[in-house]
Amino acid sequence: MKVNSGFQHQENPTNDRSFIKATGGGAYKFSDLFKEKLGISLEKEDEMDCLVTGANFLLKAVNHEAFTYLNGQKEFVQIDHNDLYPYLLVNIGSGVGMVKVDGDGKFERVSGTSVGGGTFWGLGKLLTKCQSFDELLELSHRGNNRVVDMLVGDIYGGMDYSKIGLSSTAIASSFGRAISNNNELDDYKPEDVSRSLLRMISNNIGQISYLNALRFGLKRIFFGGFFIRGQSYTMDTISVAVHFWSKGEAKAMFLRHEGFLGALGAFMSYERHSLDDLMINQSVQIPVDASCGTDTNYNPLERDLNETESMQCRVYQA
């Protein structure tokens, strides 16, 4: 669930209610709990609307919002606001939604896949006994997927398959090496299993995203969602997949504040209320990493930025 930083309170005693703008599945799942425990109603906003609105706002309003990340190198991308559209927005949460954005309020969900962050966490939990998403990610950083994956070189006696452009180290089959021996799950290190799983899912998302971009003639692909959160290996794997399948013609791009997309979109929906009925009550500062404030490992790529940097939002009161 994504909520914005403000609330509205109706002073009319006959119609007294406080509410928070919210979007995503949690806005429905936890609606009754908010009302029961806090006396606050969740005013639900469409998740896709909010994601697109938030992305458009960030790409237009924040300098150095978009960046590429390939082979360990981060490079900010300067985007001409007059040439922003169309683009493909790939939101990687439990599953993956792919949205073709043609302008403000103009978008279409064109594809998706059920193999996303929930797949990584769910399978990872079953295979490694990790109890949290972050624990699984941290485990994957120490792993070696070559122990688990079948490589092209395993099939061709250590040789490249140069005729079709495959190196000996390219993955021919994720988890494929497990069929060539009699090992049980306990014979593999959990970190190697988690590394293979992360790479399998990231490669798959990168490939499907590019194929959809190709389908609509799009050169810009922006990735966001809980699955990424600035994780270098995840971004690098997605980038390599897009680069490989596009033969270098397309680039995967990421957003510095991707965790804010839904919340920003929900916040901006306040504009639909008559400004004559609203007055600015106070302003609040949101740190750039507040979207995942409980994750101490969140977005290590942001360490080169000003740690006190924040985004200013307004709280409105009726």
mmCIF file of C-alpha atoms in Angstrom:
data_model
loop_
_atom_site.group_PDB
_atom_site.id
_atom_site.type_symbol
_atom_site.label_atom_id
_atom_site.label_comp_id
_atom_site.label_asym_id
_atom_site.label_seq_id
_atom_site.Cartn_x
_atom_site.Cartn_y
_atom_site.Cartn_z
ATOM 1 C CA MET A 1 0.000 0.000 0.000
ATOM 2 C CA LYS A 2 1.207 3.499 -0.805
ATOM 3 C CA VAL A 3 -0.074 6.552 1.034
ATOM 4 C CA ASN A 4 0.730 10.218 0.667
ATOM 5 C CA SER A 5 2.065 12.484 3.379
ATOM 6 C CA GLY A 6 -1.053 14.551 4.009
ATOM 7 C CA PHE A 7 -4.612 14.175 5.156
ATOM 8 C CA GLN A 8 -7.875 16.036 4.896
ATOM 9 C CA HIS A 9 -10.264 16.640 7.740
ATOM 10 C CA GLN A 10 -13.810 17.860 7.281
ATOM 11 C CA GLU A 11 -14.765 20.259 10.080
ATOM 12 C CA ASN A 12 -18.509 19.910 9.483
ATOM 13 C CA PRO A 13 -19.694 17.903 12.537
ATOM 14 C CA THR A 14 -22.435 16.313 10.495
ATOM 15 C CA ASN A 15 -19.909 15.031 8.030
ATOM 16 C CA ASP A 16 -16.809 14.624 10.168
ATOM 17 C CA ARG A 17 -14.152 12.409 8.675
ATOM 18 C CA SER A 18 -10.427 12.242 8.191
ATOM 19 C CA PHE A 19 -8.977 10.403 5.246
ATOM 20 C CA ILE A 20 -5.679 9.526 3.640
ATOM 21 C CA LYS A 21 -5.152 9.038 -0.048
ATOM 22 C CA ALA A 22 -3.920 5.515 -0.684
ATOM 23 C CA THR A 23 -3.304 3.240 -3.643
ATOM 24 C CA GLY A 24 -2.325 -0.344 -4.319
ATOM 25 C CA GLY A 25 -3.776 -3.574 -2.999
ATOM 26 C CA GLY A 26 -3.113 -2.594 0.603
ATOM 27 C CA ALA A 27 -5.543 0.315 0.276
ATOM 28 C CA TYR A 28 -8.281 -2.303 0.042
ATOM 29 C CA LYS A 29 -6.749 -4.978 2.261
ATOM 30 C CA PHE A 30 -6.126 -2.688 5.246
ATOM 31 C CA SER A 31 -8.987 -0.232 4.805
ATOM 32 C CA ASP A 32 -11.068 -1.622 7.662
ATOM 33 C CA LEU A 33 -8.022 -1.793 9.964
ATOM 34 C CA PHE A 34 -7.234 1.904 9.445
ATOM 35 C CA LYS A 35 -10.828 2.800 10.166
ATOM 36 C CA GLU A 36 -11.072 0.605 13.256
ATOM 37 C CA LYS A 37 -7.714 1.445 14.873
ATOM 38 C CA LEU A 38 -7.175 5.056 13.781
ATOM 39 C CA GLY A 39 -10.577 6.312 12.752
ATOM 40 C CA ILE A 40 -9.137 7.218 9.359
ATOM 41 C CA SER A 41 -10.711 6.371 6.038
ATOM 42 C CA LEU A 42 -8.527 5.381 3.116
ATOM 43 C CA GLU A 43 -9.624 7.175 -0.024
ATOM 44 C CA LYS A 44 -8.557 4.766 -2.722
ATOM 45 C CA GLU A 45 -6.916 5.914 -5.929
ATOM 46 C CA ASP A 46 -6.314 3.721 -8.962
ATOM 47 C CA GLU A 47 -2.883 2.123 -8.730
ATOM 48 C CA MET A 48 -1.977 2.411 -12.403
ATOM 49 C CA ASP A 49 -3.114 6.043 -12.547
ATOM 50 C CA CYS A 50 -0.940 6.855 -9.546
ATOM 51 C CA LEU A 51 2.140 5.042 -10.870
ATOM 52 C CA VAL A 52 2.018 6.876 -14.190
ATOM 53 C CA THR A 53 1.246 10.249 -12.607
ATOM 54 C CA GLY A 54 4.132 9.827 -10.154
ATOM 55 C CA ALA A 55 6.571 8.760 -12.876
ATOM 56 C CA ASN A 56 5.624 11.648 -15.171
ATOM 57 C CA PHE A 57 6.011 14.126 -12.319
ATOM 58 C CA LEU A 58 9.447 12.873 -11.284
ATOM 59 C CA LEU A 59 10.781 12.738 -14.834
ATOM 60 C CA LYS A 60 9.718 16.341 -15.416
ATOM 61 C CA ALA A 61 10.379 17.915 -12.025
ATOM 62 C CA VAL A 62 13.550 16.298 -10.649
ATOM 63 C CA ASN A 63 16.985 16.822 -12.149
ATOM 64 C CA HIS A 64 18.963 13.648 -12.716
ATOM 65 C CA GLU A 65 15.953 11.481 -11.937
ATOM 66 C CA ALA A 66 16.664 8.802 -14.541
ATOM 67 C CA PHE A 67 19.891 6.855 -14.844
ATOM 68 C CA THR A 68 21.335 3.783 -16.523
ATOM 69 C CA TYR A 69 23.318 1.139 -14.695
ATOM 70 C CA LEU A 70 25.440 -1.245 -16.735
ATOM 71 C CA ASN A 71 28.602 -3.141 -15.847
ATOM 72 C CA GLY A 72 28.736 -1.385 -12.504
ATOM 73 C CA GLN A 73 28.641 2.088 -14.050
ATOM 74 C CA LYS A 74 25.872 4.515 -13.121
ATOM 75 C CA GLU A 75 25.160 7.292 -15.608
ATOM 76 C CA PHE A 76 22.455 9.933 -15.280
ATOM 77 C CA VAL A 77 20.313 10.563 -18.349
ATOM 78 C CA GLN A 78 19.210 14.036 -19.391
ATOM 79 C CA ILE A 79 15.682 13.833 -20.758
ATOM 80 C CA ASP A 80 14.076 16.458 -22.957
ATOM 81 C CA HIS A 81 10.653 17.087 -21.407
ATOM 82 C CA ASN A 82 9.289 17.820 -24.868
ATOM 83 C CA ASP A 83 10.443 14.410 -26.029
ATOM 84 C CA LEU A 84 9.529 12.295 -23.016
ATOM 85 C CA TYR A 85 6.675 10.314 -24.539
ATOM 86 C CA PRO A 86 6.046 7.591 -25.370
ATOM 87 C CA TYR A 87 7.892 5.308 -22.982
ATOM 88 C CA LEU A 88 7.457 1.934 -21.310
ATOM 89 C CA LEU A 89 7.055 1.892 -17.528
ATOM 90 C CA VAL A 90 7.847 -1.480 -15.975
ATOM 91 C CA ASN A 91 6.655 -1.755 -12.391
ATOM 92 C CA ILE A 92 8.109 -4.781 -10.616
ATOM 93 C CA GLY A 93 6.187 -5.630 -7.465
ATOM 94 C CA SER A 94 4.793 -9.052 -6.586
ATOM 95 C CA GLY A 95 4.168 -9.450 -10.297
ATOM 96 C CA VAL A 96 5.216 -7.202 -13.170
ATOM 97 C CA GLY A 97 3.070 -4.636 -14.953
ATOM 98 C CA MET A 98 4.186 -3.034 -18.220
ATOM 99 C CA VAL A 99 2.553 0.244 -19.159
ATOM 100 C CA LYS A 100 2.911 2.224 -22.376
ATOM 101 C CA VAL A 101 2.778 5.897 -21.397
ATOM 102 C CA ASP A 102 1.796 8.364 -24.124
ATOM 103 C CA GLY A 103 1.309 11.496 -22.016
ATOM 104 C CA ASP A 104 -0.262 12.899 -18.861
ATOM 105 C CA GLY A 105 -3.229 10.672 -18.149
ATOM 106 C CA LYS A 106 -2.658 8.753 -21.366
ATOM 107 C CA PHE A 107 -1.466 5.224 -20.838
ATOM 108 C CA GLU A 108 -2.252 1.589 -21.535
ATOM 109 C CA ARG A 109 -1.233 -1.577 -19.739
ATOM 110 C CA VAL A 110 0.207 -3.572 -22.613
ATOM 111 C CA SER A 111 1.675 -6.607 -20.890
ATOM 112 C CA GLY A 112 2.963 -8.127 -17.682
ATOM 113 C CA THR A 113 4.190 -11.305 -16.116
ATOM 114 C CA SER A 114 3.429 -13.185 -12.917
ATOM 115 C CA VAL A 115 7.161 -13.868 -12.500
ATOM 116 C CA GLY A 116 8.244 -10.924 -10.362
ATOM 117 C CA GLY A 117 9.323 -9.919 -6.893
ATOM 118 C CA GLY A 118 6.790 -12.220 -5.256
ATOM 119 C CA THR A 119 8.222 -15.122 -7.246
ATOM 120 C CA PHE A 120 11.723 -14.313 -6.047
ATOM 121 C CA TRP A 121 10.636 -14.068 -2.432
ATOM 122 C CA GLY A 122 8.259 -17.054 -2.517
ATOM 123 C CA LEU A 123 10.577 -19.492 -4.258
ATOM 124 C CA GLY A 124 13.524 -18.131 -2.307
ATOM 125 C CA LYS A 125 11.751 -18.774 0.971
ATOM 126 C CA LEU A 126 10.968 -22.352 -0.040
ATOM 127 C CA LEU A 127 14.461 -23.072 -1.345
ATOM 128 C CA THR A 128 16.641 -21.258 1.196
ATOM 129 C CA LYS A 129 14.426 -20.827 4.290
ATOM 130 C CA CYS A 130 15.051 -17.059 4.264
ATOM 131 C CA GLN A 131 12.330 -15.256 6.177
ATOM 132 C CA SER A 132 12.470 -11.835 4.504
ATOM 133 C CA PHE A 133 12.978 -10.282 1.091
ATOM 134 C CA ASP A 134 16.037 -8.357 2.271
ATOM 135 C CA GLU A 135 17.599 -11.448 3.820
ATOM 136 C CA LEU A 136 17.219 -13.235 0.497
ATOM 137 C CA LEU A 137 18.731 -10.328 -1.422
ATOM 138 C CA GLU A 138 21.671 -10.120 0.947
ATOM 139 C CA LEU A 139 22.213 -13.856 0.561
ATOM 140 C CA SER A 140 22.261 -13.580 -3.237
ATOM 141 C CA HIS A 141 25.098 -11.038 -3.088
ATOM 142 C CA ARG A 142 27.398 -13.751 -1.713
ATOM 143 C CA GLY A 143 26.374 -16.455 -4.172
ATOM 144 C CA ASN A 144 27.725 -17.919 -7.401
ATOM 145 C CA ASN A 145 24.974 -18.807 -9.866
ATOM 146 C CA ARG A 146 27.384 -20.829 -12.030
ATOM 147 C CA VAL A 147 27.198 -23.619 -9.468
ATOM 148 C CA VAL A 148 23.479 -23.990 -10.159
ATOM 149 C CA ASP A 149 22.944 -22.728 -13.709
ATOM 150 C CA MET A 150 23.804 -24.627 -16.883
ATOM 151 C CA LEU A 151 26.048 -22.458 -19.061
ATOM 152 C CA VAL A 152 26.628 -22.566 -22.808
ATOM 153 C CA GLY A 153 30.134 -23.850 -22.086
ATOM 154 C CA ASP A 154 28.677 -26.804 -20.168
ATOM 155 C CA ILE A 155 26.931 -27.890 -23.359
ATOM 156 C CA TYR A 156 29.731 -27.102 -25.817
ATOM 157 C CA GLY A 157 32.718 -28.443 -23.895
ATOM 158 C CA GLY A 158 33.794 -25.078 -22.534
ATOM 159 C CA MET A 159 33.572 -23.379 -25.934
ATOM 160 C CA ASP A 160 31.608 -20.307 -27.043
ATOM 161 C CA TYR A 161 28.766 -20.727 -29.496
ATOM 162 C CA SER A 162 30.131 -17.801 -31.446
ATOM 163 C CA LYS A 163 28.032 -18.383 -34.566
ATOM 164 C CA ILE A 164 24.933 -17.083 -32.755
ATOM 165 C CA GLY A 165 26.780 -14.731 -30.426
ATOM 166 C CA LEU A 166 26.714 -16.750 -27.213
ATOM 167 C CA SER A 167 29.752 -16.844 -24.943
ATOM 168 C CA SER A 168 30.630 -19.921 -22.960
ATOM 169 C CA THR A 169 29.580 -18.120 -19.770
ATOM 170 C CA ALA A 170 26.075 -17.261 -20.998
ATOM 171 C CA ILE A 171 23.286 -19.004 -19.116
ATOM 172 C CA ALA A 172 21.751 -21.749 -21.253
ATOM 173 C CA SER A 173 19.362 -22.983 -18.568
ATOM 174 C CA SER A 174 18.647 -21.469 -15.164
ATOM 175 C CA PHE A 175 19.007 -24.181 -12.503
ATOM 176 C CA GLY A 176 19.901 -26.552 -15.355
ATOM 177 C CA ARG A 177 23.060 -27.877 -13.749
ATOM 178 C CA ALA A 178 20.936 -29.569 -11.095
ATOM 179 C CA ILE A 179 19.823 -32.195 -13.626
ATOM 180 C CA SER A 180 23.381 -33.320 -14.408
ATOM 181 C CA ASN A 181 24.165 -34.719 -10.981
ATOM 182 C CA ASN A 182 22.493 -36.515 -8.124
ATOM 183 C CA ASN A 183 22.664 -33.667 -5.645
ATOM 184 C CA GLU A 184 19.770 -32.825 -3.357
ATOM 185 C CA LEU A 185 18.759 -29.288 -2.392
ATOM 186 C CA ASP A 186 20.759 -29.481 0.828
ATOM 187 C CA ASP A 187 23.904 -30.114 -1.220
ATOM 188 C CA TYR A 188 23.726 -26.594 -2.670
ATOM 189 C CA LYS A 189 24.611 -23.433 -0.807
ATOM 190 C CA PRO A 190 21.577 -21.202 -0.203
ATOM 191 C CA GLU A 191 23.500 -18.175 -1.478
ATOM 192 C CA ASP A 192 24.162 -19.898 -4.831
ATOM 193 C CA VAL A 193 20.504 -20.859 -5.175
ATOM 194 C CA SER A 194 19.324 -17.333 -4.366
ATOM 195 C CA ARG A 195 21.819 -15.835 -6.835
ATOM 196 C CA SER A 196 20.562 -18.083 -9.610
ATOM 197 C CA LEU A 197 16.952 -17.270 -8.751
ATOM 198 C CA LEU A 198 17.573 -13.512 -8.772
ATOM 199 C CA ARG A 199 19.361 -13.682 -12.091
ATOM 200 C CA MET A 200 16.686 -15.884 -13.676
ATOM 201 C CA ILE A 201 13.884 -13.502 -12.753
ATOM 202 C CA SER A 202 15.824 -10.334 -13.618
ATOM 203 C CA ASN A 203 16.838 -11.712 -17.022
ATOM 204 C CA ASN A 204 13.274 -12.751 -17.755
ATOM 205 C CA ILE A 205 11.859 -9.330 -16.868
ATOM 206 C CA GLY A 206 14.504 -7.560 -18.958
ATOM 207 C CA GLN A 207 13.798 -9.713 -21.994
ATOM 208 C CA ILE A 208 9.992 -9.426 -21.825
ATOM 209 C CA SER A 209 10.260 -5.670 -21.298
ATOM 210 C CA TYR A 210 12.415 -5.203 -24.354
ATOM 211 C CA LEU A 211 10.129 -7.352 -26.510
ATOM 212 C CA ASN A 212 7.187 -5.163 -25.513
ATOM 213 C CA ALA A 213 9.180 -2.009 -26.188
ATOM 214 C CA LEU A 214 10.074 -3.439 -29.597
ATOM 215 C CA ARG A 215 6.417 -4.232 -30.226
ATOM 216 C CA PHE A 216 5.490 -0.546 -29.883
ATOM 217 C CA GLY A 217 8.702 0.966 -31.229
ATOM 218 C CA LEU A 218 9.778 2.368 -27.853
ATOM 219 C CA LYS A 219 13.416 3.119 -27.069
ATOM 220 C CA ARG A 220 12.933 4.247 -23.452
ATOM 221 C CA ILE A 221 12.198 1.670 -20.775
ATOM 222 C CA PHE A 222 11.937 2.808 -17.143
ATOM 223 C CA PHE A 223 12.025 0.205 -14.373
ATOM 224 C CA GLY A 224 10.733 0.686 -10.851
ATOM 225 C CA GLY A 225 9.106 -1.153 -7.988
ATOM 226 C CA PHE A 226 9.937 -2.915 -4.736
ATOM 227 C CA PHE A 227 11.999 -5.579 -6.514
ATOM 228 C CA ILE A 228 14.685 -3.073 -7.533
ATOM 229 C CA ARG A 229 15.231 -0.486 -4.783
ATOM 230 C CA GLY A 230 18.688 0.489 -6.010
ATOM 231 C CA GLN A 231 20.127 -3.030 -5.846
ATOM 232 C CA SER A 232 23.162 -2.976 -8.119
ATOM 233 C CA TYR A 233 23.112 -6.638 -9.173
ATOM 234 C CA THR A 234 19.386 -6.547 -9.989
ATOM 235 C CA MET A 235 19.743 -3.403 -12.102
ATOM 236 C CA ASP A 236 22.861 -4.681 -13.831
ATOM 237 C CA THR A 237 21.202 -7.977 -14.769
ATOM 238 C CA ILE A 238 18.113 -6.250 -16.176
ATOM 239 C CA SER A 239 20.322 -3.830 -18.099
ATOM 240 C CA VAL A 240 22.436 -6.616 -19.581
ATOM 241 C CA ALA A 241 19.290 -8.447 -20.699
ATOM 242 C CA VAL A 242 17.873 -5.347 -22.426
ATOM 243 C CA HIS A 243 21.248 -4.589 -24.016
ATOM 244 C CA PHE A 244 21.687 -8.165 -25.232
ATOM 245 C CA TRP A 245 18.254 -8.646 -26.773
ATOM 246 C CA SER A 246 18.183 -5.177 -28.340
ATOM 247 C CA LYS A 247 21.757 -5.512 -29.634
ATOM 248 C CA GLY A 248 22.533 -2.265 -27.849
ATOM 249 C CA GLU A 249 19.710 -0.264 -29.423
ATOM 250 C CA ALA A 250 17.675 0.082 -26.209
ATOM 251 C CA LYS A 251 18.703 0.911 -22.659
ATOM 252 C CA ALA A 252 17.164 0.053 -19.328
ATOM 253 C CA MET A 253 16.691 3.142 -17.189
ATOM 254 C CA PHE A 254 15.927 3.435 -13.499
ATOM 255 C CA LEU A 255 14.447 6.160 -11.311
ATOM 256 C CA ARG A 256 16.136 7.551 -8.226
ATOM 257 C CA HIS A 257 12.816 7.944 -6.401
ATOM 258 C CA GLU A 258 11.016 4.945 -7.857
ATOM 259 C CA GLY A 259 9.653 4.014 -4.423
ATOM 260 C CA PHE A 260 7.601 7.229 -4.450
ATOM 261 C CA LEU A 261 5.694 6.662 -7.698
ATOM 262 C CA GLY A 262 2.399 5.470 -6.262
ATOM 263 C CA ALA A 263 2.485 7.743 -3.216
ATOM 264 C CA LEU A 264 3.238 10.816 -5.327
ATOM 265 C CA GLY A 265 0.460 9.945 -7.724
ATOM 266 C CA ALA A 266 -1.986 9.559 -4.844
ATOM 267 C CA PHE A 267 -0.846 12.869 -3.349
ATOM 268 C CA MET A 268 -1.293 14.679 -6.633
ATOM 269 C CA SER A 269 -4.871 13.427 -6.869
ATOM 270 C CA TYR A 270 -5.742 16.084 -4.262
ATOM 271 C CA GLU A 271 -5.714 18.520 -7.168
ATOM 272 C CA ARG A 272 -9.095 17.168 -8.151
ATOM 273 C CA HIS A 273 -10.559 18.843 -5.071
ATOM 274 C CA SER A 274 -11.515 22.482 -5.426
ATOM 275 C CA LEU A 275 -8.637 24.639 -4.257
ATOM 276 C CA ASP A 276 -11.209 27.114 -2.949
ATOM 277 C CA ASP A 277 -12.064 24.567 -0.273
ATOM 278 C CA LEU A 278 -8.459 23.949 0.705
ATOM 279 C CA MET A 279 -5.825 25.915 2.512
ATOM 280 C CA ILE A 280 -2.184 25.060 2.965
ATOM 281 C CA ASN A 281 -1.729 23.893 6.513
ATOM 282 C CA GLN A 282 1.955 23.045 6.615
ATOM 283 C CA SER A 283 4.766 21.667 4.523
ATOM 284 C CA VAL A 284 6.704 18.521 5.256
ATOM 285 C CA GLN A 285 10.084 17.268 4.135
ATOM 286 C CA ILE A 286 10.350 13.716 2.849
ATOM 287 C CA PRO A 287 13.850 12.210 2.727
ATOM 288 C CA VAL A 288 14.767 10.732 -0.635
ATOM 289 C CA ASP A 289 14.904 7.204 0.810
ATOM 290 C CA ALA A 290 11.760 7.414 2.901
ATOM 291 C CA SER A 291 9.965 4.992 0.613
ATOM 292 C CA CYS A 292 11.815 2.125 2.263
ATOM 293 C CA GLY A 293 12.668 3.629 5.613
ATOM 294 C CA THR A 294 12.644 0.264 7.360
ATOM 295 C CA ASP A 295 15.318 -1.130 5.068
ATOM 296 C CA THR A 296 18.759 -0.111 6.252
ATOM 297 C CA ASN A 297 20.270 -1.476 3.034
ATOM 298 C CA TYR A 298 18.012 0.526 0.740
ATOM 299 C CA ASN A 299 19.445 2.158 -2.346
ATOM 300 C CA PRO A 300 23.201 2.085 -1.789
ATOM 301 C CA LEU A 301 23.688 4.004 -5.047
ATOM 302 C CA GLU A 302 22.282 7.091 -3.377
ATOM 303 C CA ARG A 303 25.235 7.414 -1.019
ATOM 304 C CA ASP A 304 26.939 9.793 -3.418
ATOM 305 C CA LEU A 305 24.031 12.200 -3.049
ATOM 306 C CA ASN A 306 23.440 14.764 -0.352
ATOM 307 C CA GLU A 307 22.105 12.750 2.594
ATOM 308 C CA THR A 308 19.975 15.677 3.717
ATOM 309 C CA GLU A 309 18.281 16.020 0.328
ATOM 310 C CA SER A 310 14.514 15.924 0.588
ATOM 311 C CA MET A 311 11.348 16.501 -1.363
ATOM 312 C CA GLN A 312 8.860 19.081 -0.153
ATOM 313 C CA CYS A 313 5.188 18.172 -0.077
ATOM 314 C CA ARG A 314 2.203 20.122 1.121
ATOM 315 C CA VAL A 315 -0.402 19.019 3.636
ATOM 316 C CA TYR A 316 -3.841 20.405 2.887
ATOM 317 C CA GLN A 317 -6.682 20.953 5.297
ATOM 318 C CA ALA A 318 -10.294 21.661 4.406
#
